[in-house]
Structures are given as C-alpha cells and as structure tokens.
Short mmCIF file of C-alpha atoms in Angstrom, two decimals:
data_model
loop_
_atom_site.label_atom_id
_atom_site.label_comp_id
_atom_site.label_asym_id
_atom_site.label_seq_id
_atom_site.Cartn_x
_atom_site.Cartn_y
_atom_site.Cartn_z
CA UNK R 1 -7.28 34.72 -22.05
CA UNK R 2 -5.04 32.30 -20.46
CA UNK R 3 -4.71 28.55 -21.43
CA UNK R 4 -4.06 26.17 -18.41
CA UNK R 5 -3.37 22.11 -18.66
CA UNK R 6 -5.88 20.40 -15.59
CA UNK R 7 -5.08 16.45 -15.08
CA UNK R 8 -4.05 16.67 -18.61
CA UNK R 9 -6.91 18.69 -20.49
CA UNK R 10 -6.37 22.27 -21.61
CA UNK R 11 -8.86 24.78 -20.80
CA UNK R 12 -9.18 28.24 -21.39
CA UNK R 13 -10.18 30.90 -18.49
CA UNK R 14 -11.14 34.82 -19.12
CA UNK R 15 -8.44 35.46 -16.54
CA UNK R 16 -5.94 34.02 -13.64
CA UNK R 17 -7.85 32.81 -10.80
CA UNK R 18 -5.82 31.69 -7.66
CA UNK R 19 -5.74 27.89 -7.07
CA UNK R 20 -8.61 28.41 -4.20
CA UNK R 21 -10.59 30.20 -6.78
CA UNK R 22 -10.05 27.19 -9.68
CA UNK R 23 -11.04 24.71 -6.86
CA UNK R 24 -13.97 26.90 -5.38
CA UNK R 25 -15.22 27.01 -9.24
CA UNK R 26 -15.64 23.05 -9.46
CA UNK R 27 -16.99 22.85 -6.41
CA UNK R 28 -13.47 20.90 -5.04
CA UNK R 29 -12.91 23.45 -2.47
CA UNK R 30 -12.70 22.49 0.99
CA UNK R 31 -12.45 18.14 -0.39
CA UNK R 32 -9.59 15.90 0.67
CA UNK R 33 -7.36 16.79 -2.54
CA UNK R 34 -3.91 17.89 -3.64
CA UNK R 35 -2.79 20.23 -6.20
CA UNK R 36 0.69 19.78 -7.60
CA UNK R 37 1.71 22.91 -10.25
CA UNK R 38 4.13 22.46 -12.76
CA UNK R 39 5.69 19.42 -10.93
CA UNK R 40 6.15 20.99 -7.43
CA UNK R 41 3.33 20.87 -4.62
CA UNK R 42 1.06 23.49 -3.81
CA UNK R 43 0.37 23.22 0.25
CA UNK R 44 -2.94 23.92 1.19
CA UNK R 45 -2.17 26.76 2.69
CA UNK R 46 -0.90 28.50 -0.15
CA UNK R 47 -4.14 28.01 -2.19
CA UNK R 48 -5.60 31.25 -2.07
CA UNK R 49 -2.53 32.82 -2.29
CA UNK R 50 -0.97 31.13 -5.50
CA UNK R 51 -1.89 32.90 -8.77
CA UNK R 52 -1.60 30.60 -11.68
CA UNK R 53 -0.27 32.12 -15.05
CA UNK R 54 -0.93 30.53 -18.83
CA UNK R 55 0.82 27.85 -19.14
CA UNK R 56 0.45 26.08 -15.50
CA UNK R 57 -0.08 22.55 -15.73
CA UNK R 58 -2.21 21.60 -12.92
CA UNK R 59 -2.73 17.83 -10.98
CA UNK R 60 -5.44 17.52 -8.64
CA UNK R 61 -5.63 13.91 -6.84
CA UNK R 62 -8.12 12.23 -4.77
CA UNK R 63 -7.47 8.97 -2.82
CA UNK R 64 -8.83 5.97 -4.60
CA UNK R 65 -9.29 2.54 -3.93
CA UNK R 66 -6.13 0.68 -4.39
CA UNK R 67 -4.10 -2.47 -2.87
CA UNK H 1 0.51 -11.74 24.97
CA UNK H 2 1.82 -8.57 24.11
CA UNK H 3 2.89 -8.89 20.43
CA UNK H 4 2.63 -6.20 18.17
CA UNK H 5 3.76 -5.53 14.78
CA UNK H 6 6.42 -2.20 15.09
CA UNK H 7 6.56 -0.42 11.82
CA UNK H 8 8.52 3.13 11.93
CA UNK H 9 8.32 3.36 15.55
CA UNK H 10 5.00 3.38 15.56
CA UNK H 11 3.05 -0.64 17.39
CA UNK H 12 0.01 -2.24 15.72
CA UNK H 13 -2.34 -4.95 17.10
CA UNK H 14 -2.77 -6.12 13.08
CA UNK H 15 -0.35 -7.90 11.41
CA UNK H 16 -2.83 -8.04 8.50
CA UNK H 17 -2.52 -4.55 5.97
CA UNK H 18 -5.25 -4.12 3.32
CA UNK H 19 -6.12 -2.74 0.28
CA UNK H 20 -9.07 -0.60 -0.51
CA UNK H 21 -8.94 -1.64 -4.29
CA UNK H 22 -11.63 -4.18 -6.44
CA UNK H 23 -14.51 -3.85 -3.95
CA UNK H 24 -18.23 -3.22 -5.05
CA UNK H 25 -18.91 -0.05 -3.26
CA UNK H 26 -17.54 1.96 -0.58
CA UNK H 27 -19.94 0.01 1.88
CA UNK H 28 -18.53 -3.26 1.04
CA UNK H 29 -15.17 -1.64 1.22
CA UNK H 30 -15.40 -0.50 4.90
CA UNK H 31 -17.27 -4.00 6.03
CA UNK H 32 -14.20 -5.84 4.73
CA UNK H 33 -12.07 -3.66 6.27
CA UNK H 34 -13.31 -3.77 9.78
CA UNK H 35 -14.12 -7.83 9.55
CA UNK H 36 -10.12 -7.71 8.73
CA UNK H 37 -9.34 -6.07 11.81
CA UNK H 38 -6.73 -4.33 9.62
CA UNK H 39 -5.25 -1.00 11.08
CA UNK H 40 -3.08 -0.41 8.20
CA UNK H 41 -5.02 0.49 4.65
CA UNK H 42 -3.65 0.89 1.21
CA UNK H 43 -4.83 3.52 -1.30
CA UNK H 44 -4.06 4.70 -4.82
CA UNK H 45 -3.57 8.13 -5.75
CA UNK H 46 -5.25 9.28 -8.94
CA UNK H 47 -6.63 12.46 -10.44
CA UNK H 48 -10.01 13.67 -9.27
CA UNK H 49 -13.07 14.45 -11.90
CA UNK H 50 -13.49 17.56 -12.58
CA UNK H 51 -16.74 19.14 -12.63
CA UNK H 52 -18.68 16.31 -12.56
CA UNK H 53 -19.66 14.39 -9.45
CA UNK H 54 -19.26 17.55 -7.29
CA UNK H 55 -20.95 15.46 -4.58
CA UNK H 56 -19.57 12.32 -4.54
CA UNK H 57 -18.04 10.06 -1.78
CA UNK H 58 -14.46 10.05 -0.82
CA UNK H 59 -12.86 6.84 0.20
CA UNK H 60 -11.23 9.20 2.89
CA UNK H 61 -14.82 10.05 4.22
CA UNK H 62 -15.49 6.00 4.37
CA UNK H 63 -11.90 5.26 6.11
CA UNK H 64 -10.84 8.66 8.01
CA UNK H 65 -7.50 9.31 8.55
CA UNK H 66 -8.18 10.09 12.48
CA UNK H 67 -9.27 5.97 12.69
CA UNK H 68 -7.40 4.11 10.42
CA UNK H 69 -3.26 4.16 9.05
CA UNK H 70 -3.40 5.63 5.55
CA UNK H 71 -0.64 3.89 3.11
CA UNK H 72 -0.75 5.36 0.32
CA UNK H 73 0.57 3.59 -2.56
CA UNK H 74 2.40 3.81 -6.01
CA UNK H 75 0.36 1.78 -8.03
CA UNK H 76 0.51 2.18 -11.91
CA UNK H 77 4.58 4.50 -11.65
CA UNK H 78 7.04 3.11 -13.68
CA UNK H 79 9.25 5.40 -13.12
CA UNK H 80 11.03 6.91 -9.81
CA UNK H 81 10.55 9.99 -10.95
CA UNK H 82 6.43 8.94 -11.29
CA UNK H 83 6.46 7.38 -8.04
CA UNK H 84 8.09 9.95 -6.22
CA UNK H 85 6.09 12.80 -7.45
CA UNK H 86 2.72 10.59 -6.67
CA UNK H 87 4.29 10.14 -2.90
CA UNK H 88 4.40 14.10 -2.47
CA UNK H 89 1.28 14.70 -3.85
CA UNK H 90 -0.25 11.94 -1.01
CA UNK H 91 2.27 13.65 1.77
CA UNK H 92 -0.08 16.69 0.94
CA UNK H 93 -3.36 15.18 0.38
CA UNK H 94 -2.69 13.61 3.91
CA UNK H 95 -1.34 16.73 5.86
CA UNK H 96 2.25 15.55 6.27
CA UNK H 97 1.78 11.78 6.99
CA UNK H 98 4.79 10.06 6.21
CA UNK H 99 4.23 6.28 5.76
CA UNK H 100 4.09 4.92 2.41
CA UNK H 101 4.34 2.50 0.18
CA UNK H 102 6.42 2.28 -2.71
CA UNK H 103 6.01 0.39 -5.92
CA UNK H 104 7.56 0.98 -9.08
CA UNK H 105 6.13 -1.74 -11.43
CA UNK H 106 8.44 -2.98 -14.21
CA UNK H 107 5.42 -4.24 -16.86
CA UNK H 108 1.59 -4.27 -17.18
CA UNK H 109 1.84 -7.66 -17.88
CA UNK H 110 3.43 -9.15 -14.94
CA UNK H 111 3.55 -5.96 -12.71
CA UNK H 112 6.82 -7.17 -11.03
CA UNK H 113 8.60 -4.60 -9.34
CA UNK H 114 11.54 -2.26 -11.25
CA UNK H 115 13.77 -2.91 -9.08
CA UNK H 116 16.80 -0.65 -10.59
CA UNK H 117 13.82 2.19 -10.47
CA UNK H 118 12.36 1.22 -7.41
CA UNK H 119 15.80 1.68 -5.21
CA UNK H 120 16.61 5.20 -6.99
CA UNK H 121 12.91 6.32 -5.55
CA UNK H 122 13.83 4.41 -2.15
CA UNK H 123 16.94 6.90 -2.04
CA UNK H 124 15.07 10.11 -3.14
CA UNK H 125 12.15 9.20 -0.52
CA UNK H 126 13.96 8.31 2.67
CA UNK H 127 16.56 11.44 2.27
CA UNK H 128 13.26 13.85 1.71
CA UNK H 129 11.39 12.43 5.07
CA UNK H 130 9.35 9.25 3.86
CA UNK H 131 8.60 6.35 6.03
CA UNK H 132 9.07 3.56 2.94
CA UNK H 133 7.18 0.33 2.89
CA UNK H 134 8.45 -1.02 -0.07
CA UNK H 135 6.91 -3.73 -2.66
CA UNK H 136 9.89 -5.41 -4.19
CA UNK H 137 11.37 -8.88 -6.04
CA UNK H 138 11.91 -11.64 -3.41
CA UNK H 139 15.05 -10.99 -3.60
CA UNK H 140 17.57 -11.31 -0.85
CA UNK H 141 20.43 -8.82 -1.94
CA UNK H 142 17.88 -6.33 -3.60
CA UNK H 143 15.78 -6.34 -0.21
CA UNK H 144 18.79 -5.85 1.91
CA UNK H 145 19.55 -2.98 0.20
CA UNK H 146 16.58 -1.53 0.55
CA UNK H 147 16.74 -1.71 4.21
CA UNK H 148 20.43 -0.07 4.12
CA UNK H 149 19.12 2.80 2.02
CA UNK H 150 16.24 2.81 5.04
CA UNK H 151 13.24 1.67 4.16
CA UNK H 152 11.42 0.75 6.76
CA UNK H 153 9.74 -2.42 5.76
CA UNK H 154 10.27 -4.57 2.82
CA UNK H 155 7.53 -6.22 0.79
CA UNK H 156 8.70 -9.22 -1.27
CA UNK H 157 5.84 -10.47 -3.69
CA UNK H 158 4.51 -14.37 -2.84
CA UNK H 159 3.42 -14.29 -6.20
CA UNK H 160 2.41 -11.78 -8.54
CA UNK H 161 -0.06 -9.22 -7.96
CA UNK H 162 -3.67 -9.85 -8.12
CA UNK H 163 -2.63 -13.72 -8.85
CA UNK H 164 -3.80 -15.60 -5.96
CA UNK H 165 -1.05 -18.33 -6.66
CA UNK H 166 0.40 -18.05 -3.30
CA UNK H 167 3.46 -18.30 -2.02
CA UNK H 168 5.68 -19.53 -4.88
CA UNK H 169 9.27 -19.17 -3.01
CA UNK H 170 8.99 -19.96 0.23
CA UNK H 171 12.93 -20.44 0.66
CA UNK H 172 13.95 -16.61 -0.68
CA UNK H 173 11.48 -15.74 1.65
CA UNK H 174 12.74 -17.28 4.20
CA UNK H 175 16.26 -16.01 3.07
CA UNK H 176 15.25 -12.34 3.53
CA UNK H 177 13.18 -12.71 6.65
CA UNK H 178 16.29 -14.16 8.19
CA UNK H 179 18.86 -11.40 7.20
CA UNK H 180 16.20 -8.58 7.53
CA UNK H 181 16.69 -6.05 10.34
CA UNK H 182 12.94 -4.12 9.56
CA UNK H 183 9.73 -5.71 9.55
CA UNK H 184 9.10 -8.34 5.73
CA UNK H 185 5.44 -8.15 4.88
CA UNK H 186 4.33 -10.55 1.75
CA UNK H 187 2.89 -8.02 -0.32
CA UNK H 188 1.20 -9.76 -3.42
CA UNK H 189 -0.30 -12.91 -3.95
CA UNK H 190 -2.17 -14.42 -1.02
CA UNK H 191 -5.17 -16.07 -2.52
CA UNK H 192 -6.80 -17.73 0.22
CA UNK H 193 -6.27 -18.33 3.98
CA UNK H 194 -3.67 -20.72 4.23
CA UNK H 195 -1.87 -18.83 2.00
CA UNK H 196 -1.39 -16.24 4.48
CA UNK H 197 -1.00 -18.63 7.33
CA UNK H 198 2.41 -20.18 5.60
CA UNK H 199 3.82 -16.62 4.91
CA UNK H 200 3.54 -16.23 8.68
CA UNK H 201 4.25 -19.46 9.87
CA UNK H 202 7.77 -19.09 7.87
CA UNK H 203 8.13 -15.74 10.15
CA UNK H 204 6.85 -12.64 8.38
CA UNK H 205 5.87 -9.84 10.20
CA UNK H 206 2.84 -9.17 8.19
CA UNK H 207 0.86 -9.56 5.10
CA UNK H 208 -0.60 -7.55 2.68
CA UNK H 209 -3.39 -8.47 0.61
CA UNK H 210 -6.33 -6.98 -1.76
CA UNK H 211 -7.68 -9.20 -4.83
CA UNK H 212 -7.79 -11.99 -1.97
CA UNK H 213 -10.22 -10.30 -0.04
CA UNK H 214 -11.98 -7.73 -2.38
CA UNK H 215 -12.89 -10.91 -5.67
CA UNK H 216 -13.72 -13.54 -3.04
CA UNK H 217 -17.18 -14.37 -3.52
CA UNK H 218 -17.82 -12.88 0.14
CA UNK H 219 -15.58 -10.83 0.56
CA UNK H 220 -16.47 -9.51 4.40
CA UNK H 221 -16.30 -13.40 5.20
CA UNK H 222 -12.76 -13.89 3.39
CA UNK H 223 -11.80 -10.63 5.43
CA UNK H 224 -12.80 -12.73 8.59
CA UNK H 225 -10.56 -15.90 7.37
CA UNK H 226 -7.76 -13.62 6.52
CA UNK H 227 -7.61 -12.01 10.13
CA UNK H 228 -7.77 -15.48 11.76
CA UNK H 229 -5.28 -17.12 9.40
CA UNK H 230 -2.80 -14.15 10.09
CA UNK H 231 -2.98 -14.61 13.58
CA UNK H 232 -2.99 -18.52 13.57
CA UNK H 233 0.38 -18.37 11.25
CA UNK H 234 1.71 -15.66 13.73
CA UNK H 235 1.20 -17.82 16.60
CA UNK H 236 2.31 -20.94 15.44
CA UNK H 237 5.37 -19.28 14.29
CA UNK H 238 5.90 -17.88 18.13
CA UNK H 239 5.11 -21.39 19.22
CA UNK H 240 7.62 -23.46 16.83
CA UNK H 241 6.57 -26.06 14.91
CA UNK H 242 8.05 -29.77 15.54
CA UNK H 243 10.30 -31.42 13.73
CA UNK H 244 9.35 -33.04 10.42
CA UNK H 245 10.32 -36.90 10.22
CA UNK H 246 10.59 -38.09 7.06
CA UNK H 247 10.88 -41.83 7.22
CA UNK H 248 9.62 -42.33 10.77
CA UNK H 249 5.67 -42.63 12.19
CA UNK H 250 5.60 -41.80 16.17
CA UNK H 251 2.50 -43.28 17.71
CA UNK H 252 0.63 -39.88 19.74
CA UNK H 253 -1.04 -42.46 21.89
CA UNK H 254 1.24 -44.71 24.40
CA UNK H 255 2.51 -47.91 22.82
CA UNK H 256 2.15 -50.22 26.84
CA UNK H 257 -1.01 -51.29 28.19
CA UNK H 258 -2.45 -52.38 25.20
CA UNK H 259 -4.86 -55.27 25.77
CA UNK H 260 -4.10 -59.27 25.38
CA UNK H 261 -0.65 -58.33 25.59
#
C-alpha cells in the first residue's frame, strides 16, 4: 500500500503505478495536461517510464480560462 | 501600412491580447475571441478534476495552440517561487512554448503586482529560457528594470484588475512608454472602448484586457469595439495629434468671403 498526495488529496493505491498508468486510470491519458512530481516536471515523455513511490506529491494542470 | 506589433521576435497583426477568463461558456469564449481579432490569448493554469468529468472540454480544444498565441499566465502566485513553478508546469503543458506572462499579485484585495517578488521570478524565468510579458506597477524605475533583467514586454496596470476604471495615470504611463526599449502593453483596467483608445493614443504598443470584454453585457459586440478602438488609438498615435490651445478658438472654416462684408 502506498499513500500518494494528487492536487493536494491523499489517496491510497494497492501498488506503484507509473505516471501513464495513474493518468490512463482517470481517464486523463492522452489530454492536454502536465504533471509536476515533488516540485520538478515530469515531460511527457517520461510518463510511462516514471514510477512513483509513497510519498510523491503529484500536480496535474489543465489550461483554464484566465485574463 | 505595414505595422505590426513585434513581441520576442516574433510580428503580430493585433495589437489587442485577450483573456479567456469570466465568459459564459467556451462558445461565447471563442466568439469574443475571434470578433477581437486577438492573436495573442491569456490563460490560467490550474489543477485538473480528477475522476470526474472524464469527458469534458478543454479550453485548448476551443483555442488550439496550432491557431492562436497561448500566454499563459500567473494568476492567483504570490510568490516567485509559485509563479515560477506554475510557468514550468505551462512550458510543459504547451510542449516547450516559451512566451508568458508573469504576475505575482501582492493582495486579494487590490491584486496589485509584488513587485519585490515579481522581479526575483523575472530573473529566475529569463535565465531558465522564458519569453516574459510581465504585469507590473506603473512604475517607471520598477519597469525599466524589468526590461534590463529581459523581459520582453512590460505590462503596467491602467487601473486595477477587473476594475474597469481606466486609465488612472496617464503621465507614468507615458513616462515608461518613453524610456522603454520592449514593447508596454496596459495590462489591467480597460473598461470600455475609449479606454483603450487613450492607452494607445499615448503610444502603447498594445493592450490587454478580459473583465472588459468577458462582463460586458455583449460581450462578442464589446470584442468588436475593443478591436476598432485599438486600432483607431494606434493610428491616431502614428498620425499625431494637433496641438491643444488652451485659450485660443481657430475658426476650421475660412474667416474672408463672408457675406455683407
């Protein structure tokens, strides 16, 4: 069991899934987004490569409306 | 006439930038957009639901990258260290783009700019590769050192944001236009047309504007005023206006010939 903080809620997964495999489970794979782990950016090409471990604190951002 | 607004290298037809905040729907949102002729677009950067709304609409979808210039913005940092990480995170979202726009607000009451916090994140951005359009005080020693850090624009506030009071200082603007080497866009306050006309009649490159377009009663209308007023104020500006005289009248039609004299 591993605990891991997403856009500031815990939540607790069986095991470590990649960052592709997080995404692809909340149907966010493949959308115009960025993931930023513990402070520093994970590129889109090193999604299904990047393992996250308990702990991670995760951002995920969207473009919004804004002036 | 060929007289295009250079930002970064890079020419644009527009000299009116808009935000994509306020509006009723994405719909609305694009129709104001392309009645402002605007080739430049603002957008926040905020976390994305998760697990809910699987299927629903990104602004990026409405206005794609491909057509329009994405700016994305710093909206709601107080902090460099806020602002900075939000600019990385949109460097990614957008595949490397550059441009930005940088605001590091100082209260939630006034949102005027941090300016102490706002130059540290200037530094940070321009040394890691940013393009920085920055939102800033209208003032002149704080927005030439913006430019000297390398920003590549500087946005003074007319008045503050979301106010609609217009253009409150005319003479600091005028003050940093004049000692400005990079493009000054009035970022903040434009409520109506004119409003935007006089920022460009006293020789701003641009103007950016949301709450003036997005809470007007029409919006895609006010969009259309905006574009024309931007371009009036940019022309009369090119053309030079004549001298005011104070105490004097000067007749415009010729004062010989009149009758029974």
């Amino acid at each position: 069991m591993i605990e891991l903080i997403i856009n500031g809620k815990p939540e607790r997964l069986d095991e470590a899934p990649t960052v592709l495999a997080l995404l692809e489970g909340r149907q966010l794979a493949g959308k115009r987004l960025a993931v930023e782990r513990n402070g520093e950016i994970v590129p889109k090409g090193q999604h299904a490569h990047t393992l996250l471990t308990d702990g991670d604190r995760l951002e995920i951002v969207v473009a919004v409306g804004g002036g | 006439m060929n007289d295009s607004l250079m930002i970064a290298g890079k020419s644009y037809r527009s000299r009116l930038l808009v935000g994509t905040g306020k509006y009723k729907d994405f719909a609305e949102t694009r129709a104001a957009i392309d009645a402002s002729g605007a080739e430049i677009v603002t957008v926040a950067i905020r976390r994305t639901n998760i697990g809910q709304n699987a299927g629903e609409p990104n602004l990026l979808d409405v206005l794609p990258p491909e057509r329009f210039t994405i700016l994305p913005n710093t909206a709601g940092c107080y902090t460099a260290d806020d602002a900075v990480r939000t600019l990385r995170l949109a460097r990614e979202l957008l595949d490397g783009h550059a441009l930005v726009k940088l605001e590091v607000l100082g209260d939630p009451v006034s949102l005027f700019p941090n300016m102490p916090e706002t130059l540290k994140a200037a530094e940070i951005l321009v040394k890691d590769g940013f393009e920085v359009m920055v939102y800033c005080a209208d003032d002149p020693i704080q927005a030439k050192m913006l430019e000297e850090i390398g920003c590549v624009a500087v946005m003074p506030l007319a008045s503050l944001i979301g106010s609609g009071m217009g253009i409150l200082n005319p003479w600091n603007l005028r003050l940093i236009i004049d000692q400005a080497k990079v493009p000054v866009l009035v970022d903040a306050g434009v409520g109506t047309a004119s409003d935007a006309a006089i920022a460009m009649e006293l020789g701003c490159d641009g103007v950016l504007m949301n709450t003036a377009i997005a809470h007007a009663k029409d919006p895609v209308l006010m969009a259309s005023a905006m574009k024309k007023a931007v371009e009036a104020g940019r022309e009369a500006f090119l053309a030079g206006r004549m001298p005011r005289k104070h105490y004097s009248a000067d007749p415009s039609s010729p004062t010989s010939g009149l009758i029974g004299s």
